[in-house]
Every structure is written in structure tokens, then in C-alpha cells.
């Protein structure tokens, strides 16, 4: 039925083209055409998400968590943000799904079924932090265009799969290999089959890391459809757009991959710092690699009222892209003084780390608790917004929650 | 070459015939595709009898209902240029993407250019000015400084 509506619209558009009429039929389609079943149902039911998740966009689907929803050490699906550049594939045929390894720098182009990937290569499970490059975009001034993520486009789930390195080496990597680029089954918003919504990748060094995997399970189950079922590239610590969903093909390139969202200003920041609002030529925009150090207070939820004399237990997570978090601090006086608190080692490289503290307040009144992580190179989160950039990426400013002592 | 004029006449006649046949086939095919998808001709029924016209207008009103200054179906602010914006800007992406964003006139225009260059957005013609004016009037940038104060805090009692 839904599909028929789409074909109907397509037929109408084709006719419109011939009679030279306006191509936009939105206003004359009182039934509200729904090209895709996925575009219309209740997103929380459809994607098995908690109803406290915030929908930023419904075409394409984009949804983020709130800080207090991310309290679990391993994020369950219901609190995982959804970021799509295109339309989620309508039909996934797991049995006949294949992954092709090709490109200028592959020794021999190879194609694997899912069953072959699972049986031929050793399987590994890693907990990996995935954060959208644009997480925190909503705070930039002047504002940056795109989905206005606040703080909830990050999570850390367990991923099970095979190492990308093992598969690439099985096909053979030529010595001139520079980059890998992925191609996937999602559809461009315009429904133009010749356009890819997104086709990004990573330099060989990242592609060959132990933790860069071709995953077929998330948190011990099949990957949910919105997160890339049945096969996803997972490259923790880098903008989550490197972790291509619904993976069908990986090209070993002899140059920096030039797929959709690799060029122009997408997932790039100025190579040199610029003033807020400054025009930056595309040639001066550099590809984002590792994400910066960041942390989130996940307990309590902002807005807690406590009694005078009551100690407040706080906790949360901290992560640092390719690096590790080496120090965690909090402040209740807007950064005048900082107290160091405990931060655990990551369960594996590229997993987020957990911190906790007990906070006392000297008087009654309004407080904010600010959290600040420092990475293994001594770089800390800024309290103010970091360097402005045209697309509003990499906002790792300190997270804070409000507390009232009465 | 005995009768060049006649030959030319005949060939151009044949050419015309071929064109007419092709046109007919295209029309029949399109009609067939349309009928296959809409056997009841429901799309054209609204323009039938007067009583149905009234009903259709009622449907349209319902479809583009405005409540509390907002276009209910999309959430866009009801202001001059609303329908041009709805019709041109919500076919590919959600109105939510528009509403979330705040841009100057210059940047709304450059966003339109980017969509035309890379996202198959069509030429907006005279509507471009209408749409840009609508956007910059209703969704202008807001000063935030280098860090905003916390707002909309939902206070709750935290038990020990």
C-alpha cells in the first residue's frame, strides 16, 4: 500500500514533467504520501528507543539521548542516538548479503557472504565509543547548519565482529594503499539511485587497528536495523560517520577516499583556527580524525534538589578519541577550584571510562557541577566553546548539571 | 531523383507518422502506469462535481491546518511564505531540519545553493526570494555567546 503511494507519486511526477507543471505535489496530495514505511510510524516503537530520546529530524531519522539516559556502563539500544544521512534500507536480505573488497589498491577483488566472514575469520568483541562529529553543534555562535545536536550523540556499546585488517589482508593490500572507503545500502534522500548518502572512510593506519572491526552484533544481538544491520564498520574514537552502516563494499584506495561527505566541508574543520563566523575556503578545511577529550555527568539528572548537609554522589563517563582519559575533575564554583575524582581504566582501548565522586556543598543555594576530563597528552576540555568552525563539529566543552541545596 | 519534392514529402510524412506513433505510445504507457497505480482515478476526482470540490477544499484546510500560529503538519511558523517553504523544502527532508536551524539571509541562500548543487534541489524561481524572506524573518540567528546559561531546568527532589 505504502509502496503504491510512492509509485503513484513517481508516476505523477513523470507526467508533471511532460506537461510542464510544477513538480511539487505535496500540496495536492491530501492523503500525505509515505514513500517508506520507516518514514512514518512511531519512531520510539519502530527503533525500540526510550520515549525520553529526543527526535531532531524525522526525514531522515535523527534522534539523540539526554545525559541522564546514558548512565549505563554499556549503552543499551534504547538510549543510542540515531544519525542518518539518507534513508534506512527498506529490505535487508541477510542470507544473500555480501561484502566486496575492491579498489585501486586491492591485490585481488573479493566478495564474502556474511556466513563466510563469520566462519573464516576470528571474532572479537570490543566496547567502542562512537560519537557524532557534530555532537554539541547546537551551542556554536554563529550557529552552524545541520542537526542541532546537544550532548546526546554519543554512546559506548559492545561490538562483535571480525577485524577489518584480517579481511583486507585476505584480499591483499598493495603497498600503495592510502585509505579505505565504504559503500552501503542506504538511499539518498532525493531517492536518486546514482547518489550515495554517505561514503566515508579512514586512513590505512586506522583501518588496520585491532579494534577496527566489521561488526555483525551489537551488545550480543543482531545489530538493530537503524544501526547498520546486518554489517557495520566500527571505528571507535573517530567521528561515528566513519563507522559505515549497512556495509556492502570496502574499497582500498590509493588516495584519500573521495566518497560522499569526504569532500567539501563535511566532517572537516579549518586546518588553522579561525574567528567565529569567518568564511573558510574548502581548500583550508581538514578531515577530522580522532575525536577530542570529553565527558558527561550521567547521574544525577540535572535539576536535583538536595537537603543542606546532604552529600551528592555523581557519576558519568569520559573518553578521549584515540587516547585515554588520564584525569577527571569537577568544580562546583564555575571553575574557580577543581577537585580531582576517580576515573576507571577503559575495559579496552577506545572504550569510555567511568568516573564517580561524592560532592559536598558549603551553603544552601544554586550550584552547577562542571566536569572536566584530561587526556593522556595533557589536553583538557575547555569550559567555553572550543574553536568555532563552519559546520559546528568537535564541541567538547565541559558538561554541567544544575543542583539546588535547600 | 525524378521527383525529389515528392520523396521529401513522403519521408517527412513518414517521420511525422513515427513521431505521432511514439507520442501515442508514450501517452498510452503513462496512462497505463497511472491507471495501474490509481485505478479509481482518485487523484482527479476532487475536480469533479461541485459538492466534491467543497469537500476537497475542506480536506485541504484540514491538511494545512494552522493552530497557535504553527502549521500543524510541519510545525513551521505561519507567516507569509509558509506554503512556498512547505512545498519546496519538505519534500526531501523534514521541516524539523529547517526549524532547528538559525541562519542569516546569506547563509540560508548558500544552503539552498548547496542543496541545488549536491542534493537535487530544483530551481526555486520566484519562490526563492519568498522562501528566503520567510526563513530569515522567522528563523534568524540568535546570539549565544561563548557559553549559554542553563535554561529549562526541571527541578526535582533527589531522595538520599
XYZ file of C-alpha atoms in Angstrom:
566
model
C 0.000 0.000 0.000
C 2.738 2.401 1.048
C 4.831 1.400 -1.880
C 1.919 2.061 -4.186
C 1.738 5.612 -2.935
C 5.351 6.087 -3.869
C 4.921 4.647 -7.338
C 1.852 6.815 -7.682
C 3.857 9.879 -6.848
C 6.630 8.867 -9.201
C 4.116 8.391 -11.999
C 2.527 11.741 -11.252
C 5.913 13.451 -11.202
C 6.797 11.891 -14.547
C 3.552 13.187 -16.009
C 4.117 16.575 -14.477
C 7.482 16.743 -16.184
C 5.844 16.125 -19.542
C 3.028 18.615 -19.135
C 5.487 21.149 -17.709
C 3.608 21.612 -14.474
C 5.037 22.140 -11.021
C 6.858 19.043 -9.821
C 5.931 19.581 -6.192
C 2.797 17.641 -5.432
C 2.968 17.963 -1.663
C 0.126 20.460 -1.572
C -2.133 18.446 -3.824
C -1.677 15.091 -2.114
C -4.186 15.340 0.730
C -3.548 11.762 1.813
C 0.074 12.584 2.698
C 2.205 10.249 0.698
C 4.546 7.984 2.629
C 7.279 6.620 0.409
C 8.720 4.402 3.091
C 7.093 2.513 5.895
C 10.042 3.600 8.024
C 9.302 7.267 7.484
C 6.054 7.254 9.294
C 5.448 5.013 12.307
C 6.148 5.896 15.913
C 9.965 6.200 15.946
C 10.281 5.047 19.550
C 8.455 1.791 18.812
C 9.979 1.453 15.381
C 13.560 1.694 16.629
C 12.937 0.353 20.162
C 14.002 3.639 21.733
C 13.164 5.111 25.111
C 10.472 7.797 24.862
C 12.783 10.293 26.590
C 15.007 10.246 23.495
C 14.735 13.500 21.527
C 13.798 13.414 17.840
C 15.755 16.076 15.948
C 14.654 15.094 12.482
C 12.222 12.588 11.021
C 13.332 12.659 7.377
C 15.976 11.420 7.651
C 15.649 9.960 11.158
C 17.924 11.633 13.702
C 17.442 11.148 17.412
C 19.615 11.851 20.440
C 19.822 10.856 24.099
C 19.857 13.102 27.166
C 22.758 12.920 29.596
C 20.903 11.000 32.305
C 19.826 8.327 29.801
C 23.468 7.424 29.169
C 24.141 6.248 32.716
C 24.764 2.573 31.826
C 28.374 1.486 31.533
C 27.491 -0.306 28.296
C 24.817 1.661 26.445
C 21.705 -0.398 25.652
C 19.967 0.150 22.303
C 17.096 2.189 23.722
C 19.456 5.072 24.553
C 21.624 5.007 21.446
C 21.385 8.054 19.199
C 20.369 7.628 15.574
C 22.132 9.637 12.932
C 21.223 9.076 9.296
C 22.360 10.927 6.218
C 19.971 9.050 3.964
C 17.055 6.660 4.086
C 17.356 3.413 6.031
C 17.333 0.408 3.635
C 13.823 -0.929 3.251
C 14.738 -4.564 2.761
C 17.768 -6.335 4.142
C 18.323 -9.856 2.869
C 20.751 -11.206 5.430
C 21.165 -14.585 3.695
C 22.316 -13.084 0.418
C 24.158 -10.112 1.888
C 27.735 -9.802 0.643
C 30.737 -7.637 1.358
C 33.046 -6.833 -1.553
C 36.623 -5.695 -1.059
C 37.806 -3.752 -4.100
C 39.606 -0.539 -5.017
C 42.827 0.504 -6.763
C 44.987 -0.954 -4.031
C 43.413 -4.354 -3.518
C 45.541 -7.247 -4.754
C 42.509 -9.285 -5.698
C 38.904 -8.128 -5.545
C 36.986 -10.463 -3.226
C 33.413 -10.984 -2.177
C 32.320 -12.575 1.122
C 28.936 -13.693 2.359
C 28.109 -12.936 5.996
C 28.480 -16.645 6.777
C 31.965 -16.639 5.226
C 33.011 -13.590 7.218
C 31.805 -15.219 10.429
C 33.440 -18.600 9.806
C 36.627 -17.644 8.022
C 37.949 -15.005 10.425
C 38.485 -14.893 14.174
C 35.787 -12.969 16.033
C 36.467 -10.220 18.556
C 34.309 -8.140 20.887
C 35.224 -4.590 21.881
C 33.364 -1.858 23.693
C 33.780 1.176 21.423
C 32.850 4.829 21.889
C 31.005 6.289 18.932
C 30.292 9.999 18.929
C 28.800 12.057 16.132
C 31.268 14.647 14.813
C 28.527 17.242 15.265
C 27.644 16.352 18.861
C 27.260 19.695 20.673
C 26.680 21.664 17.454
C 23.694 23.488 18.965
C 25.978 25.632 21.119
C 28.009 27.311 18.380
C 27.602 31.034 17.730
C 27.111 31.958 14.942
C 25.070 28.786 14.588
C 26.255 26.016 12.314
C 23.908 24.398 9.860
C 22.692 20.842 10.305
C 21.040 18.793 13.000
C 21.350 20.721 16.246
C 22.780 18.004 18.493
C 23.110 18.955 22.135
C 25.066 16.364 24.109
C 23.373 13.055 23.402
C 25.016 11.907 20.165
C 27.463 9.578 21.889
C 27.371 6.054 23.299
C 29.555 3.096 24.030
C 28.200 -0.346 23.120
C 29.807 -3.743 22.710
C 30.508 -4.691 19.122
C 31.280 -8.208 17.924
C 32.767 -8.970 14.556
C 35.920 -9.667 12.635
C 38.917 -7.402 12.261
C 38.828 -5.297 9.111
C 42.578 -5.912 8.908
C 42.112 -9.695 8.650
C 39.642 -9.315 5.793
C 41.685 -6.690 3.932
C 44.797 -8.854 4.245
C 42.883 -11.861 2.965
C 42.082 -9.905 -0.207
C 45.580 -8.458 -0.248
C 46.684 -4.869 0.290
C 49.009 -3.296 -2.285
C 51.903 -1.232 -0.959
C 50.422 1.996 -2.366
C 47.245 1.763 -0.214
C 46.405 5.054 1.490
C 42.803 4.924 2.658
C 39.730 2.723 2.824
C 36.279 3.938 1.796
C 32.955 2.236 2.476
C 29.830 1.899 0.352
C 26.483 0.975 1.858
C 22.864 0.123 1.141
C 21.134 3.269 2.398
C 19.395 5.511 -0.124
C 19.909 9.191 -0.887
C 17.129 11.481 0.418
C 16.298 12.529 -3.141
C 15.869 8.802 -3.958
C 18.321 9.251 -6.812
C 19.853 5.752 -7.136
C 23.052 7.241 -8.557
C 23.723 9.214 -5.385
C 25.147 7.817 -2.162
C 24.006 9.496 1.066
C 27.380 8.902 2.674
C 30.558 7.034 1.760
C 33.367 7.848 4.157
C 36.434 6.018 5.369
C 39.728 6.171 7.231
C 43.475 6.114 6.572
C 45.087 2.655 6.441
C 46.613 3.106 9.911
C 43.129 3.376 11.440
C 41.718 0.649 9.196
C 44.395 -1.786 10.374
C 43.955 -1.236 14.124
C 42.942 -4.248 16.235
C 39.739 -2.501 17.320
C 38.531 -1.543 13.834
C 36.019 -4.258 13.092
C 33.360 -5.413 10.690
C 30.616 -6.000 13.223
C 27.543 -8.167 12.947
C 26.474 -7.946 16.586
C 25.823 -5.090 18.976
C 25.509 -5.850 22.683
C 25.311 -9.568 21.919
C 22.407 -9.398 19.467
C 21.955 -8.726 15.764
C 22.689 -5.060 15.099
C 19.397 -3.095 15.166
C 18.338 -2.009 11.667
C 18.823 1.698 12.394
C 22.393 0.997 13.487
C 23.512 -0.913 10.429
C 22.071 -4.443 10.306
C 23.439 -6.795 9.115
C 27.005 -5.482 8.840
C 28.694 -2.356 10.114
C 32.197 -0.971 10.072
C 33.044 0.172 13.601
C 35.996 2.511 14.149
C 35.819 3.758 17.744
C 37.123 7.165 18.784
C 36.625 8.771 15.367
C 33.542 10.649 14.161
C 30.826 7.994 14.098
C 30.314 8.657 10.372
C 33.499 6.654 9.750
C 31.620 3.620 11.092
C 29.562 2.933 7.979
C 26.253 1.121 8.431
C 24.604 -1.441 6.099
C 28.030 -2.151 4.693
C 28.256 -3.690 1.217
C 31.664 -2.744 -0.084
C 35.015 -1.502 1.121
C 37.428 -0.004 -1.372
C 41.147 0.038 -0.655
C 42.137 3.337 -2.193
C 45.496 4.599 -3.458
C 44.425 8.116 -2.464
C 42.288 9.721 0.228
C 38.796 8.338 -0.297
C 36.658 10.798 -2.238
C 33.180 9.410 -1.479
C 30.166 11.446 -0.397
C 30.803 13.512 2.748
C 34.581 13.162 2.438
C 34.995 16.402 0.493
C 33.817 19.978 0.733
C 33.153 20.947 4.323
C 31.622 17.666 5.547
C 33.328 16.256 8.642
C 36.087 18.814 8.198
C 37.267 21.687 10.355
C 39.509 24.640 9.469
C 43.142 23.480 9.189
C 44.089 26.622 11.157
C 41.976 28.358 13.830
C 39.507 30.949 12.527
C 37.431 33.717 14.104
C 33.779 32.917 14.793
C 31.734 33.265 11.630
C 34.736 33.559 9.327
C 34.373 32.343 5.741
C 36.702 29.357 5.237
C 37.602 28.190 1.714
C 37.128 24.468 1.153
C 40.845 24.065 0.463
C 41.500 25.203 4.050
C 39.242 22.564 5.616
C 40.895 19.401 7.000
C 39.339 15.984 7.659
C 38.506 15.246 11.307
C 40.320 12.174 12.608
C 40.314 11.379 16.355
C 37.538 12.958 18.418
C 38.641 15.224 21.307
C 38.592 14.515 25.051
C 35.125 14.821 26.573
C 32.960 13.730 29.489
C 29.353 13.569 30.559
C 27.724 13.593 34.007
C 25.051 10.908 33.708
C 23.904 10.883 37.340
C 22.090 12.687 38.779
C 19.852 14.217 36.154
C 20.261 18.000 36.020
C 17.849 19.783 38.381
C 18.314 17.790 41.577
C 17.210 19.477 44.814
C 19.005 18.149 47.891
C 18.880 18.996 51.575
C 21.569 21.068 53.266
C 24.359 18.853 54.555
C 23.455 16.044 52.160
C 26.350 14.683 50.118
C 25.660 14.196 46.438
C 27.032 11.188 44.578
C 27.776 11.944 40.951
C 28.987 9.688 38.157
C 29.498 9.618 34.426
C 31.786 8.689 31.575
C 34.831 10.229 29.931
C 36.508 9.434 26.625
C 39.314 10.854 24.510
C 39.100 9.652 20.902
C 42.237 7.655 20.099
C 43.694 8.460 23.516
C 42.870 7.585 27.098
C 41.488 9.821 29.819
C 44.156 10.247 32.470
C 42.494 12.700 34.842
C 38.963 13.648 35.823
C 37.953 16.730 37.791
C 34.812 18.533 38.844
C 34.023 22.064 40.010
C 31.050 23.489 41.918
C 32.193 27.118 41.645
C 32.349 27.703 37.884
C 35.961 26.622 37.614
C 37.439 28.688 40.458
C 38.507 25.455 42.140
C 38.672 21.918 40.784
C 38.640 18.624 42.674
C 40.132 15.522 41.147
C 37.997 12.382 41.208
C 38.426 8.696 40.434
C 38.326 7.547 36.822
C 38.488 3.862 35.868
C 40.733 2.397 33.181
C 38.874 1.562 29.954
C 37.770 -2.086 29.513
C 39.648 -1.974 26.225
C 41.261 0.732 24.099
C 38.656 3.191 22.687
C 36.018 2.369 25.324
C 34.715 5.166 27.514
C 35.851 5.326 31.140
C 33.726 5.788 34.221
C 34.177 8.406 36.918
C 32.446 8.975 40.220
C 32.675 11.385 43.129
C 30.936 12.499 46.265
C 30.191 16.205 46.281
C 29.634 18.388 49.335
C 28.211 21.938 49.236
C 29.238 24.662 51.711
C 25.925 26.561 51.878
C 22.412 26.438 50.532
C 21.864 27.860 47.071
C 22.115 27.277 43.328
C 25.104 25.302 42.104
C 26.365 23.889 38.878
C 28.624 20.868 38.793
C 31.038 21.069 35.899
C 33.050 18.018 34.810
C 36.420 18.212 33.073
C 38.448 15.372 31.595
C 42.122 15.480 30.611
C 43.619 13.100 28.048
C 46.900 11.212 28.165
C 48.615 14.063 26.318
C 47.559 16.572 28.978
C 44.839 18.218 26.899
C 41.685 19.157 28.847
C 38.130 20.051 27.950
C 37.526 23.812 27.671
C 34.815 25.428 29.814
C 33.873 27.710 26.926
C 33.115 26.578 23.400
C 36.233 25.385 21.593
C 37.310 26.899 18.263
C 34.426 27.929 16.076
C 34.172 26.043 12.796
C 31.695 26.472 9.942
C 29.959 23.102 10.376
C 29.876 23.081 14.155
C 31.960 19.987 14.859
C 34.011 18.899 17.878
C 32.309 20.821 20.670
C 33.877 19.197 23.709
C 33.139 21.979 26.204
C 32.617 20.804 29.794
C 29.250 19.283 30.623
C 27.429 20.704 33.652
C 24.333 19.964 35.688
C 22.274 22.243 37.932
C 21.814 21.431 41.636
C 19.903 23.272 44.332
C 20.724 22.880 48.017
C 17.833 23.949 50.253
C 15.844 11.775 -58.173
C 12.912 12.042 -60.558
C 10.636 13.534 -58.017
C 12.784 14.949 -55.197
C 9.951 17.019 -53.741
C 7.652 14.076 -53.527
C 10.353 11.939 -51.943
C 10.967 14.596 -49.340
C 7.256 14.888 -48.772
C 6.931 11.166 -48.308
C 9.857 10.880 -45.918
C 8.779 13.814 -43.801
C 5.288 12.334 -43.773
C 6.701 9.035 -42.560
C 8.815 10.862 -39.985
C 5.756 12.660 -38.725
C 3.834 9.389 -38.551
C 6.630 7.814 -36.494
C 6.607 10.787 -34.136
C 2.847 10.558 -33.719
C 3.076 6.823 -33.012
C 5.841 7.387 -30.439
C 3.805 10.147 -28.784
C 0.744 7.892 -28.675
C 2.736 5.030 -27.182
C 4.182 7.349 -24.515
C 0.733 8.703 -23.654
C -0.786 5.213 -23.501
C 2.119 3.959 -21.385
C 1.875 6.853 -18.927
C -1.870 6.453 -18.788
C -1.390 2.744 -18.172
C 1.161 3.352 -15.401
C -1.146 5.874 -13.841
C -4.192 3.593 -14.071
C -2.208 0.704 -12.647
C -1.397 2.786 -9.596
C -4.657 4.629 -9.279
C -7.357 2.529 -10.917
C -10.142 4.609 -9.342
C -8.703 7.844 -10.791
C -8.929 9.183 -7.246
C -6.369 11.881 -7.958
C -8.655 13.558 -10.483
C -11.921 13.002 -8.649
C -11.632 16.081 -6.487
C -12.123 18.272 -9.544
C -15.378 16.526 -10.490
C -18.680 17.721 -9.101
C -19.181 20.899 -7.142
C -20.157 19.087 -3.977
C -16.895 17.170 -4.116
C -14.939 20.358 -4.700
C -16.219 21.741 -1.425
C -15.283 18.536 0.307
C -11.793 18.606 -1.240
C -11.286 22.164 -0.093
C -12.288 21.000 3.381
C -9.644 18.273 3.214
C -7.026 20.776 2.151
C -7.909 23.046 5.034
C -7.565 20.136 7.400
C -4.296 19.075 5.747
C -2.769 22.523 6.067
C -4.372 23.419 9.387
C -2.760 26.210 11.415
C -3.012 26.207 15.206
C -1.433 28.667 17.646
C 0.486 30.281 14.811
C 2.046 26.986 13.696
C 1.374 24.937 10.590
C 0.307 21.730 12.335
C 1.577 19.216 9.762
C 5.135 20.591 9.690
C 5.483 22.732 12.809
C 6.615 25.725 10.704
C 5.595 29.229 11.787
C 2.515 30.548 9.958
C 3.763 33.669 8.179
C 4.000 34.980 4.615
C 5.856 32.413 2.504
C 4.787 29.412 4.606
C 3.292 27.310 1.809
C 6.119 28.008 -0.658
C 8.508 26.824 2.053
C 6.420 23.756 2.896
C 6.073 22.756 -0.757
C 9.704 23.246 -1.719
C 11.592 22.477 1.468
C 9.874 19.461 2.992
C 9.746 17.099 0.019
C 13.193 15.605 0.612
C 13.833 16.409 4.265
C 11.751 17.079 7.328
C 10.628 20.569 8.343
C 12.341 19.757 11.645
C 15.677 20.317 9.904
C 14.573 23.839 8.945
C 13.145 24.656 12.371
C 16.296 23.594 14.214
C 18.489 25.924 12.193
C 19.099 29.646 12.525
C 20.811 31.463 9.677
C 21.340 34.867 8.130
C 19.940 35.615 4.662
C 23.350 34.971 3.123
C 23.713 31.587 4.789
C 20.151 30.442 4.004
C 20.891 31.252 0.355
C 24.204 29.401 0.439
C 22.409 26.421 1.999
C 19.918 26.475 -0.895
C 22.815 26.627 -3.379
C 24.465 23.667 -1.666
C 21.237 21.663 -1.905
C 20.893 22.617 -5.579
C 24.473 21.628 -6.292
C 24.571 18.363 -4.392
C 21.097 17.314 -3.249
C 18.955 17.549 -6.410
C 17.043 20.619 -5.217
C 15.304 22.262 -8.164
C 15.472 25.904 -9.306
C 13.120 27.752 -6.956
C 12.433 30.582 -9.415
C 10.466 33.488 -7.932
C 9.789 31.379 -4.859
C 13.418 31.645 -3.768
C 13.018 35.207 -2.538
C 9.720 34.336 -0.837
C 11.298 31.349 0.914
C 14.491 33.117 1.958
C 12.481 36.034 3.354
C 10.255 33.601 5.230
C 13.272 31.784 6.681
C 15.306 34.801 7.695
C 12.255 36.526 9.216
C 11.070 33.518 11.188
C 14.313 31.620 11.811
C 17.026 34.273 12.271
C 20.244 33.585 14.190
C 20.177 34.127 17.932
C 23.171 35.377 19.922
C 24.513 32.701 22.253
C 27.949 33.970 23.188
C 30.694 31.545 24.118
C 28.527 29.624 26.581
C 24.847 29.965 27.389
C 23.342 29.799 30.857
C 21.437 26.625 31.705
C 17.750 27.074 30.991
C 14.606 24.945 31.235
C 15.890 23.138 34.287
C 13.298 20.662 35.553
C 13.742 20.742 39.325
C 13.030 17.588 41.281
C 13.653 16.418 44.811
C 16.512 13.899 44.950
C 15.985 11.380 47.755
C 19.068 10.227 49.614
